[in-house]
Amino acid sequence: MAKAAEVLDDKGPLSDESKGLLAPYSELIRDYEPLPDARWRFGKPNYAKVNACYFQNRSKMHKEGSLEAVVNKLVKNWQVESHNIADIHHWHTMDISKFKAALNGGCPCSARLLADIGHNNMLLGETQDYTSKDNTIESSQSNFMAAMPEGFAWEVLEVFSGPPTVTFKWRHFGKFVGSFQDKTGKAHKGDGKMVDLIGICIAKVNAELKIETLDVYYNPDDMIKPLLSNIKEAKEEQAASGCNLM
């Protein structure tokens, strides 16, 4: 007798573990609550691994209630929603009627486009070794999760101005311990080193702290280049070309 199909847990709130509340960390770092009718795109997310990466490797510990702590949580909630809730009408971290996001002063991305392509593709665009045009939200997520299976965490480093225009410096970080596939299909084996991205964001928010615009500035090559330094199985490449190995 065939097993019944597994029921996807695609509704309901995040677990306390995903919020950061369980020991040994016991610190609320995201408090996103989906709307009652909202459904999780890939099933309910679990942030246990990325939380561990964050707590173990963060460079800042912001005082509770500080502007840095508020922005840190706001962006983490935005990341949860924009990636995991497909229906933009169930978004509430953003004002979708006004929302625009841009990378390095480029063409603004609407809420609908962000939901379709995902923030990985929006924040990388077209580089020498990565093309968002050839990646879906699913393929991009799969590739980067394979490269950094221990998580790719994010933190606010410094906030320069408060609402309504919030300007802040941020860091994205995670260990390259898996395998990354470049746009030619070549696999690159991780070296275990930390991938560190530093950037600036200028966010406009309304009185309810809903995001209206995001202008993100950093070098996308800083994300991709560290993932290309170790070509996986050089022997396979040489064998395929007919070369003899000593």
PDB file of C-alpha atoms in Angstrom:
ATOM      1  CA  MET A   1       0.000   0.000   0.000  1.00  0.00           C
ATOM      2  CA  ALA A   2       1.435   3.373  -1.033  1.00  0.00           C
ATOM      3  CA  LYS A   3       2.179   5.893   1.659  1.00  0.00           C
ATOM      4  CA  ALA A   4      -0.101   8.870   1.902  1.00  0.00           C
ATOM      5  CA  ALA A   5       1.391  12.072   0.468  1.00  0.00           C
ATOM      6  CA  GLU A   6       3.185  14.173   3.048  1.00  0.00           C
ATOM      7  CA  VAL A   7       1.162  17.222   4.034  1.00  0.00           C
ATOM      8  CA  LEU A   8       3.163  20.403   3.534  1.00  0.00           C
ATOM      9  CA  ASP A   9       3.198  22.641   6.615  1.00  0.00           C
ATOM     10  CA  ASP A  10       2.523  25.821   4.655  1.00  0.00           C
ATOM     11  CA  LYS A  11       0.659  27.988   7.175  1.00  0.00           C
ATOM     12  CA  GLY A  12       1.088  29.306  10.684  1.00  0.00           C
ATOM     13  CA  PRO A  13       3.677  31.288  12.664  1.00  0.00           C
ATOM     14  CA  LEU A  14       7.417  30.759  12.820  1.00  0.00           C
ATOM     15  CA  SER A  15       8.707  28.497  15.570  1.00  0.00           C
ATOM     16  CA  ASP A  16      10.450  29.916  18.637  1.00  0.00           C
ATOM     17  CA  GLU A  17      13.624  28.276  17.300  1.00  0.00           C
ATOM     18  CA  SER A  18      13.369  30.280  14.071  1.00  0.00           C
ATOM     19  CA  LYS A  19      12.724  33.453  16.052  1.00  0.00           C
ATOM     20  CA  GLY A  20      15.934  32.857  18.043  1.00  0.00           C
ATOM     21  CA  LEU A  21      14.221  32.288  21.378  1.00  0.00           C
ATOM     22  CA  LEU A  22      15.447  28.785  22.211  1.00  0.00           C
ATOM     23  CA  ALA A  23      18.592  27.990  24.214  1.00  0.00           C
ATOM     24  CA  PRO A  24      21.492  28.385  23.986  1.00  0.00           C
ATOM     25  CA  TYR A  25      20.878  31.779  22.322  1.00  0.00           C
ATOM     26  CA  SER A  26      17.473  32.875  23.667  1.00  0.00           C
ATOM     27  CA  GLU A  27      17.414  36.207  21.854  1.00  0.00           C
ATOM     28  CA  LEU A  28      14.520  37.414  19.704  1.00  0.00           C
ATOM     29  CA  ILE A  29      16.053  38.413  16.370  1.00  0.00           C
ATOM     30  CA  ARG A  30      12.994  38.113  14.107  1.00  0.00           C
ATOM     31  CA  ASP A  31       9.326  38.276  15.068  1.00  0.00           C
ATOM     32  CA  TYR A  32       7.620  37.982  11.694  1.00  0.00           C
ATOM     33  CA  GLU A  33       3.977  36.920  11.915  1.00  0.00           C
ATOM     34  CA  PRO A  34       2.267  35.893   8.654  1.00  0.00           C
ATOM     35  CA  LEU A  35      -1.252  37.086   7.980  1.00  0.00           C
ATOM     36  CA  PRO A  36      -3.938  34.454   8.773  1.00  0.00           C
ATOM     37  CA  ASP A  37      -4.502  33.498   5.113  1.00  0.00           C
ATOM     38  CA  ALA A  38      -0.850  33.653   4.066  1.00  0.00           C
ATOM     39  CA  ARG A  39       0.864  30.493   2.865  1.00  0.00           C
ATOM     40  CA  TRP A  40       4.570  29.707   2.983  1.00  0.00           C
ATOM     41  CA  ARG A  41       5.995  29.350  -0.537  1.00  0.00           C
ATOM     42  CA  PHE A  42       8.323  26.424   0.268  1.00  0.00           C
ATOM     43  CA  GLY A  43       6.650  25.211   3.460  1.00  0.00           C
ATOM     44  CA  LYS A  44       7.236  26.807   6.848  1.00  0.00           C
ATOM     45  CA  PRO A  45      10.880  27.962   6.975  1.00  0.00           C
ATOM     46  CA  ASN A  46      13.270  26.869   9.695  1.00  0.00           C
ATOM     47  CA  TYR A  47      15.996  29.349  10.592  1.00  0.00           C
ATOM     48  CA  ALA A  48      17.885  27.168  13.082  1.00  0.00           C
ATOM     49  CA  LYS A  49      21.065  26.889  10.966  1.00  0.00           C
ATOM     50  CA  VAL A  50      21.235  30.511   9.883  1.00  0.00           C
ATOM     51  CA  ASN A  51      20.525  31.617  13.454  1.00  0.00           C
ATOM     52  CA  ALA A  52      23.465  29.554  14.700  1.00  0.00           C
ATOM     53  CA  CYS A  53      25.651  31.124  12.018  1.00  0.00           C
ATOM     54  CA  TYR A  54      24.447  34.566  13.061  1.00  0.00           C
ATOM     55  CA  PHE A  55      24.960  34.159  16.797  1.00  0.00           C
ATOM     56  CA  GLN A  56      28.348  32.455  16.447  1.00  0.00           C
ATOM     57  CA  ASN A  57      29.837  34.825  13.874  1.00  0.00           C
ATOM     58  CA  ARG A  58      28.150  38.220  14.273  1.00  0.00           C
ATOM     59  CA  SER A  59      30.378  41.205  14.916  1.00  0.00           C
ATOM     60  CA  LYS A  60      27.834  43.361  16.759  1.00  0.00           C
ATOM     61  CA  MET A  61      25.523  42.861  19.734  1.00  0.00           C
ATOM     62  CA  HIS A  62      23.008  45.673  19.651  1.00  0.00           C
ATOM     63  CA  LYS A  63      21.359  46.937  22.799  1.00  0.00           C
ATOM     64  CA  GLU A  64      17.693  45.958  23.013  1.00  0.00           C
ATOM     65  CA  GLY A  65      15.490  48.795  21.812  1.00  0.00           C
ATOM     66  CA  SER A  66      18.332  50.588  20.027  1.00  0.00           C
ATOM     67  CA  LEU A  67      17.850  51.843  16.474  1.00  0.00           C
ATOM     68  CA  GLU A  68      20.327  49.208  15.278  1.00  0.00           C
ATOM     69  CA  ALA A  69      18.320  46.429  16.944  1.00  0.00           C
ATOM     70  CA  VAL A  70      15.072  47.720  15.436  1.00  0.00           C
ATOM     71  CA  VAL A  71      16.544  47.889  11.917  1.00  0.00           C
ATOM     72  CA  ASN A  72      18.216  44.492  12.328  1.00  0.00           C
ATOM     73  CA  LYS A  73      14.864  42.884  13.141  1.00  0.00           C
ATOM     74  CA  LEU A  74      12.958  44.837  10.491  1.00  0.00           C
ATOM     75  CA  VAL A  75      15.260  43.657   7.701  1.00  0.00           C
ATOM     76  CA  LYS A  76      15.225  40.058   8.927  1.00  0.00           C
ATOM     77  CA  ASN A  77      11.405  40.159   8.893  1.00  0.00           C
ATOM     78  CA  TRP A  78      11.511  41.596   5.361  1.00  0.00           C
ATOM     79  CA  GLN A  79      13.810  38.770   4.281  1.00  0.00           C
ATOM     80  CA  VAL A  80      11.408  36.178   5.707  1.00  0.00           C
ATOM     81  CA  GLU A  81       8.406  37.688   3.954  1.00  0.00           C
ATOM     82  CA  SER A  82       9.854  38.629   0.569  1.00  0.00           C
ATOM     83  CA  HIS A  83      11.393  35.182   0.086  1.00  0.00           C
ATOM     84  CA  ASN A  84       8.824  32.912   1.680  1.00  0.00           C
ATOM     85  CA  ILE A  85       5.423  34.508   0.999  1.00  0.00           C
ATOM     86  CA  ALA A  86       4.602  34.362  -2.725  1.00  0.00           C
ATOM     87  CA  ASP A  87       1.395  36.423  -2.667  1.00  0.00           C
ATOM     88  CA  ILE A  88       2.350  40.105  -2.374  1.00  0.00           C
ATOM     89  CA  HIS A  89      -1.146  40.890  -1.091  1.00  0.00           C
ATOM     90  CA  HIS A  90      -0.143  38.986   2.045  1.00  0.00           C
ATOM     91  CA  TRP A  91       2.959  41.135   2.540  1.00  0.00           C
ATOM     92  CA  HIS A  92       2.889  43.565   5.452  1.00  0.00           C
ATOM     93  CA  THR A  93       6.544  44.504   6.027  1.00  0.00           C
ATOM     94  CA  MET A  94       6.231  46.621   2.861  1.00  0.00           C
ATOM     95  CA  ASP A  95       3.770  49.103   1.396  1.00  0.00           C
ATOM     96  CA  ILE A  96       3.333  47.213  -1.881  1.00  0.00           C
ATOM     97  CA  SER A  97       1.612  50.188  -3.540  1.00  0.00           C
ATOM     98  CA  LYS A  98       4.862  52.152  -3.267  1.00  0.00           C
ATOM     99  CA  PHE A  99       7.552  49.513  -2.865  1.00  0.00           C
ATOM    100  CA  LYS A 100      10.628  49.722  -5.094  1.00  0.00           C
ATOM    101  CA  ALA A 101      14.053  48.189  -4.600  1.00  0.00           C
ATOM    102  CA  ALA A 102      17.182  49.015  -6.581  1.00  0.00           C
ATOM    103  CA  LEU A 103      20.741  47.697  -6.720  1.00  0.00           C
ATOM    104  CA  ASN A 104      23.550  50.222  -7.131  1.00  0.00           C
ATOM    105  CA  GLY A 105      21.243  52.870  -8.557  1.00  0.00           C
ATOM    106  CA  GLY A 106      19.876  50.557 -11.244  1.00  0.00           C
ATOM    107  CA  CYS A 107      16.365  49.969 -12.532  1.00  0.00           C
ATOM    108  CA  PRO A 108      13.866  49.779  -9.614  1.00  0.00           C
ATOM    109  CA  CYS A 109      12.227  46.432  -8.865  1.00  0.00           C
ATOM    110  CA  SER A 110       8.530  46.353  -7.934  1.00  0.00           C
ATOM    111  CA  ALA A 111       6.957  44.161  -5.264  1.00  0.00           C
ATOM    112  CA  ARG A 112       5.535  41.871  -7.963  1.00  0.00           C
ATOM    113  CA  LEU A 113       8.893  41.439  -9.683  1.00  0.00           C
ATOM    114  CA  LEU A 114      10.643  40.838  -6.362  1.00  0.00           C
ATOM    115  CA  ALA A 115       8.157  38.072  -5.536  1.00  0.00           C
ATOM    116  CA  ASP A 116       8.710  36.490  -8.953  1.00  0.00           C
ATOM    117  CA  ILE A 117      12.520  36.526  -9.120  1.00  0.00           C
ATOM    118  CA  GLY A 118      13.459  36.508  -5.404  1.00  0.00           C
ATOM    119  CA  HIS A 119      15.832  38.777  -3.535  1.00  0.00           C
ATOM    120  CA  ASN A 120      18.908  36.685  -4.451  1.00  0.00           C
ATOM    121  CA  ASN A 121      18.421  37.533  -8.133  1.00  0.00           C
ATOM    122  CA  MET A 122      17.385  41.113  -7.420  1.00  0.00           C
ATOM    123  CA  LEU A 123      20.487  41.728  -5.292  1.00  0.00           C
ATOM    124  CA  LEU A 124      22.935  40.057  -7.689  1.00  0.00           C
ATOM    125  CA  GLY A 125      21.698  40.969 -11.159  1.00  0.00           C
ATOM    126  CA  GLU A 126      24.092  40.289 -14.028  1.00  0.00           C
ATOM    127  CA  THR A 127      27.767  39.647 -13.272  1.00  0.00           C
ATOM    128  CA  GLN A 128      30.576  37.914 -15.116  1.00  0.00           C
ATOM    129  CA  ASP A 129      29.936  34.636 -13.285  1.00  0.00           C
ATOM    130  CA  TYR A 130      26.249  34.824 -12.298  1.00  0.00           C
ATOM    131  CA  THR A 131      23.182  35.745 -14.313  1.00  0.00           C
ATOM    132  CA  SER A 132      19.839  36.318 -12.676  1.00  0.00           C
ATOM    133  CA  LYS A 133      18.142  35.969 -16.067  1.00  0.00           C
ATOM    134  CA  ASP A 134      18.968  32.253 -16.127  1.00  0.00           C
ATOM    135  CA  ASN A 135      17.932  31.626 -12.515  1.00  0.00           C
ATOM    136  CA  THR A 136      14.523  31.253 -10.911  1.00  0.00           C
ATOM    137  CA  ILE A 137      13.899  31.947  -7.258  1.00  0.00           C
ATOM    138  CA  GLU A 138      14.065  28.169  -6.714  1.00  0.00           C
ATOM    139  CA  SER A 139      17.285  27.493  -8.665  1.00  0.00           C
ATOM    140  CA  SER A 140      19.082  30.431  -7.072  1.00  0.00           C
ATOM    141  CA  GLN A 141      18.060  29.375  -3.576  1.00  0.00           C
ATOM    142  CA  SER A 142      19.118  25.780  -4.223  1.00  0.00           C
ATOM    143  CA  ASN A 143      22.544  26.827  -5.518  1.00  0.00           C
ATOM    144  CA  PHE A 144      23.410  29.153  -2.647  1.00  0.00           C
ATOM    145  CA  MET A 145      22.047  26.769  -0.006  1.00  0.00           C
ATOM    146  CA  ALA A 146      24.299  24.064  -1.481  1.00  0.00           C
ATOM    147  CA  ALA A 147      27.264  26.452  -1.292  1.00  0.00           C
ATOM    148  CA  MET A 148      26.603  27.565   2.297  1.00  0.00           C
ATOM    149  CA  PRO A 149      24.548  24.820   3.976  1.00  0.00           C
ATOM    150  CA  GLU A 150      25.364  26.225   7.425  1.00  0.00           C
ATOM    151  CA  GLY A 151      23.505  29.416   6.549  1.00  0.00           C
ATOM    152  CA  PHE A 152      24.171  32.885   5.152  1.00  0.00           C
ATOM    153  CA  ALA A 153      23.449  35.290   7.984  1.00  0.00           C
ATOM    154  CA  TRP A 154      22.859  39.044   7.966  1.00  0.00           C
ATOM    155  CA  GLU A 155      23.469  41.825  10.483  1.00  0.00           C
ATOM    156  CA  VAL A 156      23.279  45.588  10.801  1.00  0.00           C
ATOM    157  CA  LEU A 157      26.668  47.097  11.516  1.00  0.00           C
ATOM    158  CA  GLU A 158      25.742  50.754  11.992  1.00  0.00           C
ATOM    159  CA  VAL A 159      22.702  52.995  11.479  1.00  0.00           C
ATOM    160  CA  PHE A 160      23.512  56.509  10.285  1.00  0.00           C
ATOM    161  CA  SER A 161      20.013  58.034  10.194  1.00  0.00           C
ATOM    162  CA  GLY A 162      16.609  57.118  11.583  1.00  0.00           C
ATOM    163  CA  PRO A 163      13.098  57.066  10.086  1.00  0.00           C
ATOM    164  CA  PRO A 164      11.695  58.004   7.680  1.00  0.00           C
ATOM    165  CA  THR A 165      14.951  57.664   5.710  1.00  0.00           C
ATOM    166  CA  VAL A 166      17.038  54.951   7.342  1.00  0.00           C
ATOM    167  CA  THR A 167      20.617  54.713   6.146  1.00  0.00           C
ATOM    168  CA  PHE A 168      22.637  51.807   7.456  1.00  0.00           C
ATOM    169  CA  LYS A 169      25.722  49.683   6.910  1.00  0.00           C
ATOM    170  CA  TRP A 170      25.226  45.917   6.766  1.00  0.00           C
ATOM    171  CA  ARG A 171      27.147  42.647   6.640  1.00  0.00           C
ATOM    172  CA  HIS A 172      26.152  39.300   5.037  1.00  0.00           C
ATOM    173  CA  PHE A 173      28.264  36.288   6.028  1.00  0.00           C
ATOM    174  CA  GLY A 174      28.503  32.513   5.856  1.00  0.00           C
ATOM    175  CA  LYS A 175      31.053  29.725   5.397  1.00  0.00           C
ATOM    176  CA  PHE A 176      31.626  28.271   1.939  1.00  0.00           C
ATOM    177  CA  VAL A 177      31.648  24.604   2.948  1.00  0.00           C
ATOM    178  CA  GLY A 178      29.484  23.144   0.175  1.00  0.00           C
ATOM    179  CA  SER A 179      29.591  23.387  -3.600  1.00  0.00           C
ATOM    180  CA  PHE A 180      28.640  26.250  -5.932  1.00  0.00           C
ATOM    181  CA  GLN A 181      27.720  25.968  -9.609  1.00  0.00           C
ATOM    182  CA  ASP A 182      28.708  28.907 -11.806  1.00  0.00           C
ATOM    183  CA  LYS A 183      26.710  30.053 -14.838  1.00  0.00           C
ATOM    184  CA  THR A 184      28.630  27.694 -17.162  1.00  0.00           C
ATOM    185  CA  GLY A 185      27.582  24.708 -15.043  1.00  0.00           C
ATOM    186  CA  LYS A 186      31.036  24.185 -13.524  1.00  0.00           C
ATOM    187  CA  ALA A 187      31.026  23.123  -9.864  1.00  0.00           C
ATOM    188  CA  HIS A 188      33.323  24.777  -7.327  1.00  0.00           C
ATOM    189  CA  LYS A 189      34.146  23.050  -4.065  1.00  0.00           C
ATOM    190  CA  GLY A 190      34.051  25.048  -0.848  1.00  0.00           C
ATOM    191  CA  ASP A 191      37.225  25.901   1.040  1.00  0.00           C
ATOM    192  CA  GLY A 192      35.525  26.477   4.405  1.00  0.00           C
ATOM    193  CA  LYS A 193      36.344  30.191   4.433  1.00  0.00           C
ATOM    194  CA  MET A 194      33.917  32.877   5.512  1.00  0.00           C
ATOM    195  CA  VAL A 195      32.246  34.815   2.719  1.00  0.00           C
ATOM    196  CA  ASP A 196      31.881  38.396   3.975  1.00  0.00           C
ATOM    197  CA  LEU A 197      29.847  41.068   2.198  1.00  0.00           C
ATOM    198  CA  ILE A 198      29.707  44.673   3.352  1.00  0.00           C
ATOM    199  CA  GLY A 199      27.254  47.188   1.939  1.00  0.00           C
ATOM    200  CA  ILE A 200      25.090  50.237   2.473  1.00  0.00           C
ATOM    201  CA  CYS A 201      21.299  50.511   2.277  1.00  0.00           C
ATOM    202  CA  ILE A 202      19.062  53.578   2.181  1.00  0.00           C
ATOM    203  CA  ALA A 203      15.518  52.593   3.150  1.00  0.00           C
ATOM    204  CA  LYS A 204      12.447  54.792   3.245  1.00  0.00           C
ATOM    205  CA  VAL A 205       9.741  53.702   5.679  1.00  0.00           C
ATOM    206  CA  ASN A 206       6.352  55.090   6.623  1.00  0.00           C
ATOM    207  CA  ALA A 207       5.013  55.904  10.087  1.00  0.00           C
ATOM    208  CA  GLU A 208       4.226  52.215  10.649  1.00  0.00           C
ATOM    209  CA  LEU A 209       7.813  51.255   9.669  1.00  0.00           C
ATOM    210  CA  LYS A 210       6.572  49.594   6.489  1.00  0.00           C
ATOM    211  CA  ILE A 211       9.250  49.682   3.802  1.00  0.00           C
ATOM    212  CA  GLU A 212       8.527  51.878   0.781  1.00  0.00           C
ATOM    213  CA  THR A 213      11.899  51.860  -0.979  1.00  0.00           C
ATOM    214  CA  LEU A 214      15.243  50.099  -0.668  1.00  0.00           C
ATOM    215  CA  ASP A 215      18.407  51.355  -2.353  1.00  0.00           C
ATOM    216  CA  VAL A 216      21.183  48.807  -1.850  1.00  0.00           C
ATOM    217  CA  TYR A 217      24.828  49.486  -2.641  1.00  0.00           C
ATOM    218  CA  TYR A 218      27.609  46.875  -2.712  1.00  0.00           C
ATOM    219  CA  ASN A 219      29.735  44.946  -5.214  1.00  0.00           C
ATOM    220  CA  PRO A 220      27.939  41.717  -6.296  1.00  0.00           C
ATOM    221  CA  ASP A 221      31.304  40.275  -7.379  1.00  0.00           C
ATOM    222  CA  ASP A 222      32.209  40.178  -3.670  1.00  0.00           C
ATOM    223  CA  MET A 223      29.499  37.534  -3.346  1.00  0.00           C
ATOM    224  CA  ILE A 224      30.357  35.396  -6.362  1.00  0.00           C
ATOM    225  CA  LYS A 225      34.156  35.541  -6.667  1.00  0.00           C
ATOM    226  CA  PRO A 226      34.877  33.780  -3.319  1.00  0.00           C
ATOM    227  CA  LEU A 227      32.744  30.870  -4.529  1.00  0.00           C
ATOM    228  CA  LEU A 228      34.854  30.278  -7.654  1.00  0.00           C
ATOM    229  CA  SER A 229      38.331  29.712  -6.241  1.00  0.00           C
ATOM    230  CA  ASN A 230      38.256  25.928  -5.940  1.00  0.00           C
ATOM    231  CA  ILE A 231      37.269  23.935  -9.007  1.00  0.00           C
ATOM    232  CA  LYS A 232      35.755  20.619  -7.991  1.00  0.00           C
ATOM    233  CA  GLU A 233      37.466  17.435  -9.150  1.00  0.00           C
ATOM    234  CA  ALA A 234      40.176  18.709 -11.491  1.00  0.00           C
ATOM    235  CA  LYS A 235      40.841  15.090 -12.388  1.00  0.00           C
ATOM    236  CA  GLU A 236      37.395  14.806 -13.969  1.00  0.00           C
ATOM    237  CA  GLU A 237      38.042  17.821 -16.183  1.00  0.00           C
ATOM    238  CA  GLN A 238      41.416  16.537 -17.306  1.00  0.00           C
ATOM    239  CA  ALA A 239      40.051  13.064 -17.950  1.00  0.00           C
ATOM    240  CA  ALA A 240      37.194  14.493 -20.021  1.00  0.00           C
ATOM    241  CA  SER A 241      39.702  16.375 -22.201  1.00  0.00           C
ATOM    242  CA  GLY A 242      41.779  13.241 -22.722  1.00  0.00           C
ATOM    243  CA  CYS A 243      44.743  14.371 -20.620  1.00  0.00           C
ATOM    244  CA  ASN A 244      46.818  11.765 -18.777  1.00  0.00           C
ATOM    245  CA  LEU A 245      47.348  12.156 -15.059  1.00  0.00           C
ATOM    246  CA  MET A 246      50.598  11.311 -13.292  1.00  0.00           C
TER     247      MET A 246
END
